[in-house]
Structures are given as structure tokens and as C-alpha cells.
Coordinates of C-alpha atoms in Angstrom, one line a residue:
X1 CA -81.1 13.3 -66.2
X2 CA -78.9 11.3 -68.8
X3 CA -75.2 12.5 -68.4
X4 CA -73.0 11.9 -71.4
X5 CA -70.9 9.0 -69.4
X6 CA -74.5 7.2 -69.3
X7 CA -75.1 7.6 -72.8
X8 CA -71.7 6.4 -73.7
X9 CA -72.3 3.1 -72.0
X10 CA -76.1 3.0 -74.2
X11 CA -74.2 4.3 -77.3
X12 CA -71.9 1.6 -77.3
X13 CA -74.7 -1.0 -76.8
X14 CA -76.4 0.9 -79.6
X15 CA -73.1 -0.3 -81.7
X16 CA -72.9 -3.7 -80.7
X17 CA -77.0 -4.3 -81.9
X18 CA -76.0 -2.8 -84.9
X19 CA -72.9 -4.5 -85.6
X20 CA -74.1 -8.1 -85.1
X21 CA -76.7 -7.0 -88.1
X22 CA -74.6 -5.5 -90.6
X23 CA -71.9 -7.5 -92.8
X24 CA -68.5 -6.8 -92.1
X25 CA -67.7 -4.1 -94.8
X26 CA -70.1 -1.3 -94.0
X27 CA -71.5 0.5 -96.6
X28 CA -71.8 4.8 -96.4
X29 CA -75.0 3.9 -95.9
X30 CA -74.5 2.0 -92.5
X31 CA -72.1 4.4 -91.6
X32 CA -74.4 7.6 -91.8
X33 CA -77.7 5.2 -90.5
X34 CA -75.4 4.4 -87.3
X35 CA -74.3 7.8 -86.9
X36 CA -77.4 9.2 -87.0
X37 CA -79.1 6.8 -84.6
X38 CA -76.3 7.3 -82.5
X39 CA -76.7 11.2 -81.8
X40 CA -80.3 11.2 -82.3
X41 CA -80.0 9.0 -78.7
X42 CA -77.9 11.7 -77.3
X43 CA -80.2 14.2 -78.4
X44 CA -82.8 12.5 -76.9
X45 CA -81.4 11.6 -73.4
X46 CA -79.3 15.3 -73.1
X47 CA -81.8 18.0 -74.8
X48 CA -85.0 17.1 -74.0
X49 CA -84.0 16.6 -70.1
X50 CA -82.9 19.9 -70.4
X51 CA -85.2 22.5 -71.4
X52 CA -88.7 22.6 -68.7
X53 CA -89.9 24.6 -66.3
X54 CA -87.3 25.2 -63.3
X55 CA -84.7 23.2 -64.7
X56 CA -80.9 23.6 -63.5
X57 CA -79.1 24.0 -66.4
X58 CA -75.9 21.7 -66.3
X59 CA -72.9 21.9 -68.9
X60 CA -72.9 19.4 -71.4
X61 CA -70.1 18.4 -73.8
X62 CA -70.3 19.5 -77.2
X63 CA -69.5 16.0 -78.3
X64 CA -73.0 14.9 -77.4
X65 CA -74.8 17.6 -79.5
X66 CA -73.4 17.0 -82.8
X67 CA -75.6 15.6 -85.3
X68 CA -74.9 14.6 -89.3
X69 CA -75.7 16.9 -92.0
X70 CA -78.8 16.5 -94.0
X71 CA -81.2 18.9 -95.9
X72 CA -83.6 20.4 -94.1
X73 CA -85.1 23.7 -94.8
X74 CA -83.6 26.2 -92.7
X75 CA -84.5 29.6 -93.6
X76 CA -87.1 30.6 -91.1
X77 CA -89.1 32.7 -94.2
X78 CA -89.6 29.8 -96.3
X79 CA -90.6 27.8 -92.9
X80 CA -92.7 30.7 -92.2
X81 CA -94.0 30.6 -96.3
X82 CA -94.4 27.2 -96.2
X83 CA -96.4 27.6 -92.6
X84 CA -99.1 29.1 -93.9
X85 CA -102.8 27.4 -94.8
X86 CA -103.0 27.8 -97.8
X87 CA -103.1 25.6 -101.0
X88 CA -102.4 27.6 -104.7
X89 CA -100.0 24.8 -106.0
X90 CA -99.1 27.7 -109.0
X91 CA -97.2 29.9 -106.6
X92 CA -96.3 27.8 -104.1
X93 CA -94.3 26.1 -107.0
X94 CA -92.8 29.4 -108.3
X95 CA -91.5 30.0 -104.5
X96 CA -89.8 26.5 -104.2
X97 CA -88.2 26.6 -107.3
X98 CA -86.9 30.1 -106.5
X99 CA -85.7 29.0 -103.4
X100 CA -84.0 25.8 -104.8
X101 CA -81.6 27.9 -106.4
X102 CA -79.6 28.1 -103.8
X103 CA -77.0 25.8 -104.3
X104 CA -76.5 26.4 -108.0
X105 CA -75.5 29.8 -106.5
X106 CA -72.8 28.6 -103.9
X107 CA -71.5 26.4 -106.3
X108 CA -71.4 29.5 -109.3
X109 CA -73.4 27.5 -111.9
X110 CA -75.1 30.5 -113.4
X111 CA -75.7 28.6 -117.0
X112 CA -78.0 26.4 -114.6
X113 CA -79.0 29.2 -112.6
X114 CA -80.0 31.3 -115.7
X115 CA -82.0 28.3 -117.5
X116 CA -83.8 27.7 -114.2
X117 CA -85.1 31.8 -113.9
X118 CA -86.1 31.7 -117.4
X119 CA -88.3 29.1 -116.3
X120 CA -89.9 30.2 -113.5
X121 CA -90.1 33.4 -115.3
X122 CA -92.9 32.0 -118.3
X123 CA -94.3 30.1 -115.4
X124 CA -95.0 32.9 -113.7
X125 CA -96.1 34.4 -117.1
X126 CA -98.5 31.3 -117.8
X127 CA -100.4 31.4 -114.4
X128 CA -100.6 35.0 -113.0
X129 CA -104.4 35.3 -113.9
X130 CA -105.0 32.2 -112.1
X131 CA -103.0 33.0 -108.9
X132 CA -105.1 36.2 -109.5
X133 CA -108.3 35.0 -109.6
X134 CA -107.7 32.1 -106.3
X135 CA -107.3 35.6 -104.1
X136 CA -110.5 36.6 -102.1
X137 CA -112.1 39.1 -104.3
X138 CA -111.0 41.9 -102.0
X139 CA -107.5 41.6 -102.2
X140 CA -107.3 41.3 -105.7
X141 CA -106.3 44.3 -106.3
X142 CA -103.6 44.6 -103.9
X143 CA -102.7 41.0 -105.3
X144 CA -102.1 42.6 -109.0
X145 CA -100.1 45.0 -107.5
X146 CA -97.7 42.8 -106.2
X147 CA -97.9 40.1 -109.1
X148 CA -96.7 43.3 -111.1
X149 CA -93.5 43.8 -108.4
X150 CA -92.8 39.8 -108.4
X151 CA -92.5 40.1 -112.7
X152 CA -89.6 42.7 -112.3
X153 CA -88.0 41.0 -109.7
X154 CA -87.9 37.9 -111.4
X155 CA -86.2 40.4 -114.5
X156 CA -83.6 41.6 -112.3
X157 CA -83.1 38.0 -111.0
X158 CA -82.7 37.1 -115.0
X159 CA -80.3 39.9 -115.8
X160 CA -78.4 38.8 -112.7
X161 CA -77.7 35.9 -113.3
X162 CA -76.8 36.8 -117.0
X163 CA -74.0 39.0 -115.7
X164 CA -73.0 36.3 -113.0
X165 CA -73.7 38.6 -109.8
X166 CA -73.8 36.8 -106.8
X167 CA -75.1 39.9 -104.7
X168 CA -77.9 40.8 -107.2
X169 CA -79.4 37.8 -107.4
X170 CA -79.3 36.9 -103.8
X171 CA -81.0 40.8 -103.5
X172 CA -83.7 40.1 -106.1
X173 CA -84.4 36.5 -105.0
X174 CA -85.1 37.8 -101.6
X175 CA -87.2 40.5 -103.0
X176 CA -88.9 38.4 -105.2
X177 CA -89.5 35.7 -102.0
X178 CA -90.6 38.5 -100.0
X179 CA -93.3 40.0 -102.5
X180 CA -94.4 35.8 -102.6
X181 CA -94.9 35.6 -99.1
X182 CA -97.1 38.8 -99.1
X183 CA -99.2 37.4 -101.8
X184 CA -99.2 34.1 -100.0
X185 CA -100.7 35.4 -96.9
X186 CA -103.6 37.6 -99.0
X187 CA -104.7 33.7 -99.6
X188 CA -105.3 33.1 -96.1
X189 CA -109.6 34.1 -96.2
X190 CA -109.9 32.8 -92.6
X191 CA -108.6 30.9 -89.7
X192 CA -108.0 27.6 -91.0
X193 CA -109.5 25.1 -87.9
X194 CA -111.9 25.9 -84.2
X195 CA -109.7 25.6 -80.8
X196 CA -110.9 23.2 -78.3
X197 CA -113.7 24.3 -76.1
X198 CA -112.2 23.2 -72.9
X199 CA -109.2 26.1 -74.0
X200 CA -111.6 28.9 -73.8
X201 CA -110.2 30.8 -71.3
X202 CA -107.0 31.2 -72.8
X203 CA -105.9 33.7 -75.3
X204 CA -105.4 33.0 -78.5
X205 CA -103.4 34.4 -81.7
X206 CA -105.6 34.0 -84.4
X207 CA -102.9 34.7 -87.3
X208 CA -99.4 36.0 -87.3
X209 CA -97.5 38.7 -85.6
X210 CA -94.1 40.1 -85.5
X211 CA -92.4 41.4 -82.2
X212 CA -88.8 43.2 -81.0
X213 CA -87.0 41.6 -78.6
X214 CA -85.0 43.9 -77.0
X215 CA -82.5 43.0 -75.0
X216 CA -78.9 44.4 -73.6
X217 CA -76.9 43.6 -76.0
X218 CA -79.6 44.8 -79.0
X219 CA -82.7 43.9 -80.9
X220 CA -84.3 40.7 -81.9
X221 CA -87.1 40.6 -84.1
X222 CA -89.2 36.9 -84.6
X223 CA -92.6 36.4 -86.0
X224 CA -94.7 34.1 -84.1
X225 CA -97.9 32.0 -85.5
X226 CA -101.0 31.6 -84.3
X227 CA -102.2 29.4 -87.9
X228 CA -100.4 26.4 -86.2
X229 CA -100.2 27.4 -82.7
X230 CA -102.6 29.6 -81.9
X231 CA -102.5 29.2 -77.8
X232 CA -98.8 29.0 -77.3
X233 CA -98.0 32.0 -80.1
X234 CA -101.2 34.2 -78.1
X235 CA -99.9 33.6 -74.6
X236 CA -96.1 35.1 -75.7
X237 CA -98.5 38.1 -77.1
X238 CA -100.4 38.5 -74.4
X239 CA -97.4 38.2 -71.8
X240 CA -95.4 40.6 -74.3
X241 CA -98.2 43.0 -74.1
X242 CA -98.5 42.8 -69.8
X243 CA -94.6 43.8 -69.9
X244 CA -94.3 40.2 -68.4
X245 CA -91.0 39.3 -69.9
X246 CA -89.6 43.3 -69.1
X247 CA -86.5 42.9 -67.2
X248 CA -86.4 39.2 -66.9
X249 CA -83.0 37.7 -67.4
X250 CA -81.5 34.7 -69.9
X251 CA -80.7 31.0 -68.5
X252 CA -78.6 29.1 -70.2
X253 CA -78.0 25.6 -71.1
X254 CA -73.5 25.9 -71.7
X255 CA -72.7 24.3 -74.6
X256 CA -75.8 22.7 -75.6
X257 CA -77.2 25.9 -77.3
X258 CA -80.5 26.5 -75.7
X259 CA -81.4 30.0 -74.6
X260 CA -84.2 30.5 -72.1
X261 CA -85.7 33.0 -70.6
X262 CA -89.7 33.6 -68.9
X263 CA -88.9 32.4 -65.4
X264 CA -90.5 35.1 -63.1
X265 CA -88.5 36.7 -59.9
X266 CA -90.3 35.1 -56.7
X267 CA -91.5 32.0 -55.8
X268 CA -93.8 31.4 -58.9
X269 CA -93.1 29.5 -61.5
X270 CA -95.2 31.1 -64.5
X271 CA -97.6 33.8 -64.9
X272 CA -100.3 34.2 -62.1
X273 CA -103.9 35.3 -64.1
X274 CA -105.1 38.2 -61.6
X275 CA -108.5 36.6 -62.2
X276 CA -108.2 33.5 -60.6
X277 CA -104.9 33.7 -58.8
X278 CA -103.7 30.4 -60.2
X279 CA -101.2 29.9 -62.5
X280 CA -102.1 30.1 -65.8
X281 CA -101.1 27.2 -67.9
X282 CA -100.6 26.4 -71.9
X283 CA -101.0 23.0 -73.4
X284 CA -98.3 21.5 -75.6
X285 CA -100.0 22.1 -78.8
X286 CA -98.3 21.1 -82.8
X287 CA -99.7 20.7 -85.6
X288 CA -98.5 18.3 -88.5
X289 CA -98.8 18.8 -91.8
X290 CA -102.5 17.1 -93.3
X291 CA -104.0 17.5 -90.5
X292 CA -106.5 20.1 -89.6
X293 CA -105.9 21.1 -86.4
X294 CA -102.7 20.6 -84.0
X295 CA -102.9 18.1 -81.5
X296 CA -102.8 18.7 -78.3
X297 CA -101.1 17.2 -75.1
X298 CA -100.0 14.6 -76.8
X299 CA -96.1 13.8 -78.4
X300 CA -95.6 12.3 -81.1
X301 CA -94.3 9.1 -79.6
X302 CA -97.7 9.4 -78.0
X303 CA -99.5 9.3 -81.1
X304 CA -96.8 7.1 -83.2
X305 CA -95.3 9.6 -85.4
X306 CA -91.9 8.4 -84.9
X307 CA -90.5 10.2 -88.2
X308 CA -93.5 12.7 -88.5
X309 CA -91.9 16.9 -89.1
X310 CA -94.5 19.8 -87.5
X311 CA -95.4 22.5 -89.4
X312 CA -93.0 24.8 -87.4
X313 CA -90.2 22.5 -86.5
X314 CA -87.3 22.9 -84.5
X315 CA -84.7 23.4 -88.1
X316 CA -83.1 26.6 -87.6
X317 CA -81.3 28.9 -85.8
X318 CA -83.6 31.0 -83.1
X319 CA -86.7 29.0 -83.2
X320 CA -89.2 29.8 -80.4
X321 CA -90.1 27.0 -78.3
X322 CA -92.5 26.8 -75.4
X323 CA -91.0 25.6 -72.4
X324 CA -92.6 22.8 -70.1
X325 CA -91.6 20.6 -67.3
X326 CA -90.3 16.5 -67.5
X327 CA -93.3 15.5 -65.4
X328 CA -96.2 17.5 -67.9
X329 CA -97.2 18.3 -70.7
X330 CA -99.7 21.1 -70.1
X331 CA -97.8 22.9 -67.2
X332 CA -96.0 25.6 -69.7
X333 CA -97.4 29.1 -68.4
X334 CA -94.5 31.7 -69.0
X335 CA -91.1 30.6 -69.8
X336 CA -89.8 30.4 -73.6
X337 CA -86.7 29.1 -75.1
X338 CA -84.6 29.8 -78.3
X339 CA -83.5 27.1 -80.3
X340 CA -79.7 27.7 -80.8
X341 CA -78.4 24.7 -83.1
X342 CA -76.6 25.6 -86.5
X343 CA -79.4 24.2 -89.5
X344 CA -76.2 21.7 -90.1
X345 CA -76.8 20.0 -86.7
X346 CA -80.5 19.1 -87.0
X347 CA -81.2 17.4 -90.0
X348 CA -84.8 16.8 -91.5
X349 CA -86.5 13.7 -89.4
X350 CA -83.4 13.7 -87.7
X351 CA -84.5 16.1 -84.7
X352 CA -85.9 14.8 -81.5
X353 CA -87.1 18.0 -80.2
X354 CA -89.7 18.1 -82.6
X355 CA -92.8 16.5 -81.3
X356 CA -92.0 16.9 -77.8
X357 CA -92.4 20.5 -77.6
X358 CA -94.0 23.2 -79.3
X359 CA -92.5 25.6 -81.3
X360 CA -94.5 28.6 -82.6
X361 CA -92.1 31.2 -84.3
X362 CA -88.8 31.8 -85.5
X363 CA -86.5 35.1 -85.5
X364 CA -86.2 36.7 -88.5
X365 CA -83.4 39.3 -87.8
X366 CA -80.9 39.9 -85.2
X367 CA -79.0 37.6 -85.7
X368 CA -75.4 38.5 -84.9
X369 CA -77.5 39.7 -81.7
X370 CA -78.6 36.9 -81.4
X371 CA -75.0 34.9 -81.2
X372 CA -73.7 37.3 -78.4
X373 CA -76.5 36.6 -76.0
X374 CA -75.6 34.1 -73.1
X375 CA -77.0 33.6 -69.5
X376 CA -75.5 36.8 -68.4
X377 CA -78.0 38.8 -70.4
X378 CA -81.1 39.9 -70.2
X379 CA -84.5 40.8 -72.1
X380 CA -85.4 44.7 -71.5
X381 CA -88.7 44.8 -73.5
X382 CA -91.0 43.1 -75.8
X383 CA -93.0 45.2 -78.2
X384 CA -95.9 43.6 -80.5
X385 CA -94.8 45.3 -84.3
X386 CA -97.7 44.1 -86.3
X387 CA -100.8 41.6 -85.7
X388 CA -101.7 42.7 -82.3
X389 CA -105.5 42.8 -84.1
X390 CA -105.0 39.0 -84.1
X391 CA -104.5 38.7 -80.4
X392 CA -108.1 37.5 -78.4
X393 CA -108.2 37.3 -74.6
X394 CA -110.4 33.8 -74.7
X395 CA -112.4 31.8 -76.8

């Protein structure tokens, strides 16, 4: 394992390279392309040397986790929206412009913020029938329906902005995110790609599902999905579901934000199928965006996607991730971590977790819970909410 002294000594090499390139007045530009290179390294050498299966988890200095800001999304609904397989360009639209609004509203610019609702307002007027008409015939009706409840929201975002209150409009945008979401998923007709043959003996979720996490200091709730990673997200539903993870305790990696939990008591390091009495094991598995189905044992470094994102990447605050050991990338069976960097510290193609594991869900409330937790604590129960119909024992 890379301590921090070691990375020092590469970091400063890192400098020199760069310095012998650059002109002696450094732009911003240099500055924030040096920076980044330079904690994407420690990033690289600390984190992912950290989380697999059995690890001793050693203190590391905050200094080596910092990263620079940049704008990734980091709201683990619009991950979650923007997740799904679908393609209906009209509302997809109308959700990222709603959700662009956000900093017109830190900064108080309703004028801007009033002009841009209006807008998405005869958008949404211009193209209901055809978001309509895209749903599969069956859920068209329910589809009106909530068209109908995203029009008034998008009023009460209008008159809220009109009347400059903040607390309103962050109300009605959610609301009117929320209702987008629903419709969003009423446009997924059927799983989107076929799993691997040589997986068939391994459960799959085949669509999304949302599960409590209760611990001792309260509940976390996190929807996991099985569109982009079907294996990992059905082995966390089927382990939930065998009271697997019931009484297991939180290890944690001080300082360096990862939370991780799944490591059974006794000698074993994952979860024993009482079928064959071996150890049942869950392939790396991530899907990137255009393609049709994830890949699987294989990182991106692997394939060359040096600056590729996943579909679920690792961008905010309580992401799931799938824990596996340094030495492979198919020996994940039980344990799970949660991703514990602030959004400010892993910027978009900045984040060398993604790639090398798998994430496949993201809490969605719990939050304050969820910053109290620490390796003294412990998970009491894990109950399936919703889409346990999704869950399959094999292929």
C-alpha cells in the first residue's frame, strides 16, 4: 500500500515533469491542471488500496484526500433520473433545465430564474402529447395523470419565483423532479440488455429497488439499480432478504471517508451459497454510457477509458460501492462500502474510483444519519421497500 510519505516523494516528481514543460508564469489553467493531476495520484495510490475484501483499514491524512472543485452532478435523483434507459429527449430536456436552476437560486437571480420557468413551462406545454404518446400504451393513462401534476407544479414553481421564495421553489422544483422521474421510469417497456450466460447462477435485479438501512444510530434509505448493474444491485437484494447483513458491524477507513460493512463473523470472507458450499462471488460489472450492456471484469484502464464517467459513478455523498480485493476483480461476494466524499471533492472525470469498482445505488435519505455513523456502529436490518418483484434467483 502507498502511504502519503511515498506519494509525496511521486508528487514532487509529478511537479518537476510538469515544471520543465510549462513557461515560467503559469497560467490558472496550469495551476488547476497540476492540482488536479496531483490529488488524482493520491487518490489513486491511497483509496483504491483501501477499500477490498479483508483489508486493514489504516488512517490516512486528510491532506491526501482533497481534490479541486468541479461540476459534477451530485444529486443522487438526478444520477438516479439520468440512470435510467431510456431516450424521450422532450422530457429529459424539461428535467435538466429544471435542474439547472440551481445556481440562479443560491445566487438569488429570480429575474433569471423566472424567465427560465416560463420557458420550461410552454415547453412543457408544446410537447405533452408527444411525451404522452412515447409511453407504452398501458401506462398512458397513469402518464396523463402525472403530466397533469408536473403542469401545476411547474405553476407553483412560476408563482414562486415571482414572489422571490427560495423555500417554495426549492418545494415545487423537487415536486415537479419527482413527478419527472415517475414518468421517466413508466418509459422503461423492458430490461434494456441480456446478462452473460456464464452469470447464470447468480441473482439478478432486473430494475430498481429501494431498501432501509437500519442501523444504531437510525435509518438509511438508498435505491439500488439493477438497469446498469444488475448482478451487484441483486446480490445486495438477495443478501438483504437472507438477513445477511443483520447485525454485522461498520469498518472504517479514518479520515479517508469510506464506510464499509458485509464482512461476515468467522473465518469466511463473503457469503457461503448453501448449495454448493463455496463462496459465492460477483463480478466487477459498470456500464458506460452508449454502450449497451456493462462490461464486465474489466477496469477502465483495462479497456482504455482513461477519462470515461459510468452511468452510476462514484459523485456523491453515500454511493454504494461493491467491495473487491487488490489481487481480483471477480472475488466481491458480500461486503459493500459507502462512498463518503463531499460532491466538492470528486469532481466530474476527476474520480479514480470510477472504473475500478462498481457502484450500483446511492442513498436517498438519511443523511444526517448517515454523517454520525463511524466504525463503532453497526447495521441492525435491511428491509427491501419496493422492487423486490424485480429480484430473480439465476438466469
Amino acid at each position: 500500500m502507498y502511504g502519503c510519505a511515498k506519494v509525496q516523494i511521486e508528487v514532487q516528481l509529478l511537479m518537476q515533469a510538469y515544471a520543465d514543460q510549462c513557461s515560467p508564469v503559469w497560467s490558472m489553467k496550469h495551476a488547476r491542471t497540476l492540482l488536479g493531476t496531483i490529488y488524482n495520484y493520491i487518490l489513486h495510490t491511497a483509496l483504491c488500496s483501501l477499500i477490498f475484501l479483508g483489508i486493514s483499514l489504516t488512517t490516512v491524512n486528510k491532506a491526501c484526500a482533497g481534490l479541486p472543485p468541479g461540476n459534477a452532478v451530485t444529486d443522487p435523483t438526478a444520477l438516479l433520473r439520468d440512470a435510467l434507459p431510456i431516450n424521450q429527449t422532450d422530457l429529459q430536456e424539461i428535467q435538466h433545465r429544471l435542474e439547472s436552476t440551481s445556481d440562479d437560486v443560491r445566487a438569488k437571480r429570480w429575474k433569471a430564474l423566472s424567465k427560465s420557468v416560463k420557458r420550461t413551462q410552454s415547453m412543457l406545454a408544446k410537447r405533452q402529447a408527444s411525451i404522452i404518446n412515447s409511453l407504452p400504451e398501458l401506462e398512458r393513462e397513469k402518464g396523463s395523470k402525472l403530466i397533469d401534476q408536473l403542469v401545476k407544479n411547474i405553476e407553483e414553481l412560476t408563482t414562486a419565483a415571482d414572489n422571490e421564495n427560495r423555500e417554495a421553489f426549492l418545494g415545487s422544483r423537487r415536486s415537479a423532479l419527482a413527478c419527472i422521474g415517475n414518468l421517466e421510469t413508466l418509459l422503461v417497456n423492458e430490461f434494456p440488455f441480456q446478462i452473460p450466460e456464464e452469470f447464470n447462477g447468480l441473482p439478478r435485479l432486473l430494475g430498481r429497488a429501494t431498501l432501509q438501512i437500519n442501523t444504531n444510530k437510525g435509518d438509511l434509505i438508498a435505491v439500488v439499480d439493477g438497469y446498469n448493474a444488475p448482478l451487484t444491485a441483486g446480490a445486495f437484494v438477495d443478501l438483504a432478504q437472507k438477513r445477511f447483513y443483520d447485525g454485522l458491524p461498520f469498518t472504517r477507513a479514518e479520515d479517508f471517508y469510506v464506510l464499509q460493512t458485509g464482512d461476515p463473523k468467522g473465518p469466511n470472507e463473503g457469503f457461503i451459497d448453501p448449495k454448493t458450499k463455496v463462496t459465492r462471488n460477483v463480478p466487477l460489472e459498470i456500464k458506460i454510457p452508449g454502450e449497451e450492456s456493462p462490461f464486465y471484469n474489466q477496469t477502465f484502464e483495462d479497456l482504455g477509458l482513461f477519462k470515461a464517467t459510468p452511468v452510476l459513478p462514484f459523485a456523491t455523498k453515500g454511493t454504494l460501492g461493491w467491495a473487491h480485493s487488490d489481487s481480483a476483480l471477480d472475488d466481491g461476494s458480500s461486503q459493500f462500502f459507502l462512498f463518503l466524499f463531499e460532491p466538492e471533492l470528486t469532481p466530474a472525470g476527476l474520480n479514480l474510483i470510477d472504473g475500478r469498482y462498481a457502484a450500483f445505488g446511492y442513498v436517498v435519505d438519511g443523511f444526517d444519519v448517515l454523517e454520525e455513523l463511524t466504525g463503532d456502529d453497526m447495521i441492525n436490518s435491511i428491509e427491501v421497500l419496493e422492487g423486490a418483484e424485480h429480484l430473480e434467483p439465476h438466469g
